[in-house]
Amino acid sequence: EPEVTQTPSHQVTQMGQEVILRCVPISNHLYFYWYRQILGQKVEFLVSFYNNEISEKSEIFDDQFSVERPDGSNFTLKIRSTKLEDSAMYFCASGRLARTGELFFGEGSRLTVL
Amino acid sequence: KNEVEQSPQNLTAQEGEFITINCSYSVGISALHWLQQHPGGGIVSLFMLSSGKKKHGRLIATINIQEKHSSLHITASHPRDSAVYICAADFRNRDDKIIFGKGTRLHILP
């Protein structure tokens, strides 16, 4: 069964460092999303991406964040200069064709900023 | 403001019990998702529904659009059902967002 894969599963970084989280969505999906979950809190929307551009982003997704689909298969989330409060589980999700439809989630990447 | 409320926050039950988790949302949505979050943190999509009822194995999800309410039921619960169950309201046909509930932590005792 096709699945969304995320790497790394866990990354520890120093404050101020750049981090790239990678996602490989399901191959025929066209809509891509990043969400995050700070420990003990609910999952929050970060950004949606379609047709090689951001279609919606939340107030959390500030200038420190960027997303890219560099090669038609990977979908990356970059945090330019990490802060302590960026420590969270980051989930990638993808959906087929329309803006409605089932979402498929990756297993998540746990980011720890020291 | 888009809001999603889940209840209960925590639920402990004996193996075999029938489980109900409730979700209500504040405004109209295009669909509602039920998700399961493993103890390790990974998320699995259980159901996406916009009307009526869906069943998959021992899991049943229902939604009442008029009442803006959905329920997730687990029949013949088992310790392996222990997880966090998250309801998420899908507004992607409007502003591309999904609003997540805080989750219900379910613990099934053997």
Coordinates of C-alpha atoms in Angstrom, one line a residue, chain A residues 3-102:
Chain A
E3 CA 2.5 5.6 2.0
V4 CA 3.9 9.0 2.8
T5 CA 7.4 8.7 4.1
Q6 CA 9.3 11.2 6.2
T7 CA 12.9 11.7 7.1
P8 CA 14.5 12.0 9.5
S9 CA 12.4 10.4 12.1
H10 CA 14.2 12.4 14.8
Q11 CA 16.6 15.3 14.5
V12 CA 18.3 17.1 17.3
T13 CA 19.8 20.5 16.5
Q14 CA 21.2 23.6 18.1
M15 CA 19.2 26.8 18.3
G16 CA 19.9 28.9 15.3
Q17 CA 20.8 26.1 12.9
E18 CA 18.9 25.4 9.7
V19 CA 16.9 22.2 9.5
I20 CA 15.3 20.5 6.5
L21 CA 12.6 17.9 7.0
R22 CA 11.9 15.7 4.0
C23 CA 8.7 14.1 2.9
V24 CA 8.0 11.8 0.0
P25 CA 4.3 12.0 -0.7
I26 CA 2.3 9.3 -2.5
S27 CA 3.2 9.5 -6.2
N28 CA -0.1 10.5 -7.8
H29 CA -1.0 13.0 -5.1
L30 CA -1.1 16.7 -6.0
Y31 CA -1.9 18.4 -2.6
F32 CA 0.7 18.5 0.1
Y33 CA 0.6 19.7 3.7
W34 CA 2.8 20.2 6.7
Y35 CA 1.4 20.2 10.2
R36 CA 3.2 20.3 13.5
Q37 CA 2.4 19.1 17.0
I38 CA 4.2 20.6 20.0
L39 CA 4.5 18.0 22.8
G40 CA 1.2 17.7 24.7
Q41 CA -0.7 20.0 22.3
K42 CA -3.0 19.6 19.4
V43 CA -1.9 19.2 15.8
E44 CA -1.7 22.5 14.0
F45 CA -1.8 23.4 10.3
L46 CA 1.3 25.0 8.9
V47 CA 1.1 25.2 5.1
S48 CA -0.5 23.7 2.1
F49 CA 1.1 23.4 -1.3
Y50 CA -0.3 22.8 -4.8
N51 CA 1.0 23.3 -8.3
N52 CA 4.4 24.2 -7.0
E53 CA 3.3 27.0 -4.8
I54 CA 1.9 27.7 -1.4
S55 CA -1.8 27.8 -1.5
E56 CA -2.4 28.6 2.2
K57 CA -0.3 29.1 5.3
S58 CA -1.0 29.7 8.9
E59 CA 0.3 32.5 11.2
I60 CA 2.8 30.0 12.5
F61 CA 4.4 29.7 9.1
D62 CA 6.5 32.9 9.3
D63 CA 9.6 33.9 7.3
Q64 CA 11.7 31.3 9.1
F65 CA 9.8 28.6 7.3
S66 CA 9.8 27.6 3.7
V67 CA 8.6 24.7 1.6
E68 CA 9.8 23.3 -1.7
R69 CA 9.2 20.5 -4.1
P70 CA 12.6 20.4 -5.6
D71 CA 12.4 17.3 -7.8
G72 CA 8.8 16.2 -8.3
S73 CA 9.0 13.6 -5.6
N74 CA 10.3 15.2 -2.4
F75 CA 8.4 17.8 -0.4
T76 CA 10.6 19.6 2.1
L77 CA 10.1 21.9 5.0
K78 CA 13.0 24.2 5.9
I79 CA 13.4 26.1 9.1
R80 CA 16.0 28.7 8.5
S81 CA 17.1 29.5 12.1
T82 CA 15.6 27.2 14.6
K83 CA 14.2 28.4 17.9
L84 CA 13.6 26.4 21.1
E85 CA 9.8 26.7 20.4
D86 CA 10.2 24.9 17.1
S87 CA 10.7 21.7 19.0
A88 CA 7.8 19.6 17.9
M89 CA 6.6 16.6 15.8
Y90 CA 6.2 17.7 12.1
F91 CA 3.8 15.8 10.0
C92 CA 3.6 15.7 6.2
A93 CA 0.4 14.8 4.5
S94 CA -0.7 14.4 0.9
G95 CA -4.0 14.1 -0.9
R96 CA -5.1 13.0 -4.3
L97 CA -6.3 15.4 -6.9
A98 CA -9.0 17.6 -5.3
R99 CA -8.8 19.8 -2.2
T100 CA -11.2 17.5 -0.5
G101 CA -10.4 13.9 -0.1
E102 CA -8.7 11.6 2.3

